[in-house]
Amino acid sequence: MLQNLTGWHFLIILVVVLLLFGAPKLPGLARSLGQSMKIFKSEIKSDAVEPDPNAPAQPSGNTGHNASTTSGPTAAGPADPAVKP
C-alpha cells in the first residue's frame, strides 16, 4: 500500500498537516501520539502475559510422568474426574 510513496509524497503530507494543525500544535500532537502508542504497547504486552482464567491449570515443570513410556493399560481410579461411577 505504501510502496509507491516517495519522498515528495511525504513532504506534501507534512505540508498539509502543518496547514491543518499549525506549527505550535505539532509538538503536543506528536507527544500525545507517542503516549497513545506507549499505552497501546503496554496493553498488548499485558494481554499476552496474563493467563486465561477459564483455562485449566497447567502443571509447571517436568513431573517425570510421560504417558508414552508407560507400559500396559492403566486403570482409572475414583480420583480421575473423567470417569463416572
GROMACS .gro file of C-alpha atoms in nm:
model
   85
    1MET     CA    1   0.000   0.000   0.000
    2LEU     CA    2   0.279   0.242   0.087
    3GLN     CA    3   0.516   0.102  -0.174
    4ASN     CA    4   0.459   0.379  -0.428
    5LEU     CA    5   0.506   0.670  -0.186
    6THR     CA    6   0.820   0.869  -0.243
    7GLY     CA    7   0.988   1.149  -0.051
    8TRP     CA    8   0.777   1.406  -0.234
    9HIS     CA    9   0.458   1.242  -0.117
   10PHE     CA   10   0.571   1.256   0.246
   11LEU     CA   11   0.673   1.620   0.203
   12ILE     CA   12   0.329   1.710   0.067
   13ILE     CA   13   0.163   1.523   0.356
   14LEU     CA   14   0.381   1.715   0.604
   15VAL     CA   15   0.283   2.050   0.449
   16VAL     CA   16  -0.088   1.958   0.465
   17VAL     CA   17  -0.054   1.858   0.832
   18LEU     CA   18   0.125   2.186   0.904
   19LEU     CA   19  -0.154   2.380   0.736
   20LEU     CA   20  -0.427   2.192   0.920
   21PHE     CA   21  -0.286   2.193   1.274
   22GLY     CA   22  -0.038   2.480   1.272
   23ALA     CA   23   0.325   2.469   1.384
   24PRO     CA   24   0.264   2.545   1.757
   25LYS     CA   25   0.031   2.246   1.800
   26LEU     CA   26   0.254   1.987   1.631
   27PRO     CA   27   0.477   1.909   1.936
   28GLY     CA   28   0.170   1.846   2.151
   29LEU     CA   29   0.017   1.632   1.878
   30ALA     CA   30   0.335   1.425   1.848
   31ARG     CA   31   0.359   1.392   2.228
   32SER     CA   32   0.001   1.266   2.259
   33LEU     CA   33   0.056   1.025   1.971
   34GLY     CA   34   0.367   0.888   2.144
   35GLN     CA   35   0.183   0.846   2.474
   36SER     CA   36  -0.102   0.668   2.298
   37MET     CA   37   0.143   0.428   2.132
   38LYS     CA   38   0.316   0.361   2.467
   39ILE     CA   39  -0.018   0.280   2.632
   40PHE     CA   40  -0.120   0.061   2.339
   41LYS     CA   41   0.207  -0.137   2.354
   42SER     CA   42   0.180  -0.186   2.731
   43GLU     CA   43  -0.177  -0.313   2.695
   44ILE     CA   44  -0.073  -0.557   2.423
   45LYS     CA   45   0.212  -0.689   2.641
   46SER     CA   46  -0.009  -0.725   2.948
   47ASP     CA   47  -0.272  -0.917   2.749
   48ALA     CA   48  -0.009  -1.156   2.616
   49VAL     CA   49   0.132  -1.228   2.965
   50GLU     CA   50  -0.194  -1.281   3.156
   51PRO     CA   51  -0.318  -1.641   3.152
   52ASP     CA   52  -0.676  -1.720   3.060
   53PRO     CA   53  -0.878  -1.751   3.383
   54ASN     CA   54  -1.109  -2.010   3.223
   55ALA     CA   55  -0.824  -2.233   3.108
   56PRO     CA   56  -0.744  -2.543   3.315
   57ALA     CA   57  -0.436  -2.520   3.533
   58GLN     CA   58  -0.122  -2.647   3.363
   59PRO     CA   59   0.148  -2.800   3.582
   60SER     CA   60   0.473  -2.614   3.559
   61GLY     CA   61   0.793  -2.801   3.513
   62ASN     CA   62   0.859  -3.166   3.442
   63THR     CA   63   0.666  -3.406   3.666
   64GLY     CA   64   0.857  -3.706   3.540
   65HIS     CA   65   0.543  -3.873   3.406
   66ASN     CA   66   0.538  -3.939   3.036
   67ALA     CA   67   0.231  -4.119   2.901
   68SER     CA   68   0.421  -4.260   2.604
   69THR     CA   69   0.663  -4.452   2.828
   70THR     CA   70   0.405  -4.628   3.044
   71SER     CA   71   0.353  -4.993   2.964
   72GLY     CA   72   0.019  -5.168   2.965
   73PRO     CA   73  -0.330  -5.035   3.024
   74THR     CA   74  -0.390  -4.804   3.315
   75ALA     CA   75  -0.698  -4.827   3.532
   76ALA     CA   76  -0.884  -4.509   3.611
   77GLY     CA   77  -0.946  -4.476   3.980
   78PRO     CA   78  -1.201  -4.268   4.169
   79ALA     CA   79  -0.963  -3.971   4.165
   80ASP     CA   80  -0.996  -3.946   3.785
   81PRO     CA   81  -1.261  -3.679   3.712
   82ALA     CA   82  -1.322  -3.811   3.361
   83VAL     CA   83  -1.456  -4.144   3.491
   84LYS     CA   84  -1.806  -4.151   3.638
   85PRO     CA   85  -1.919  -4.447   3.855
   0.00000   0.00000   0.00000
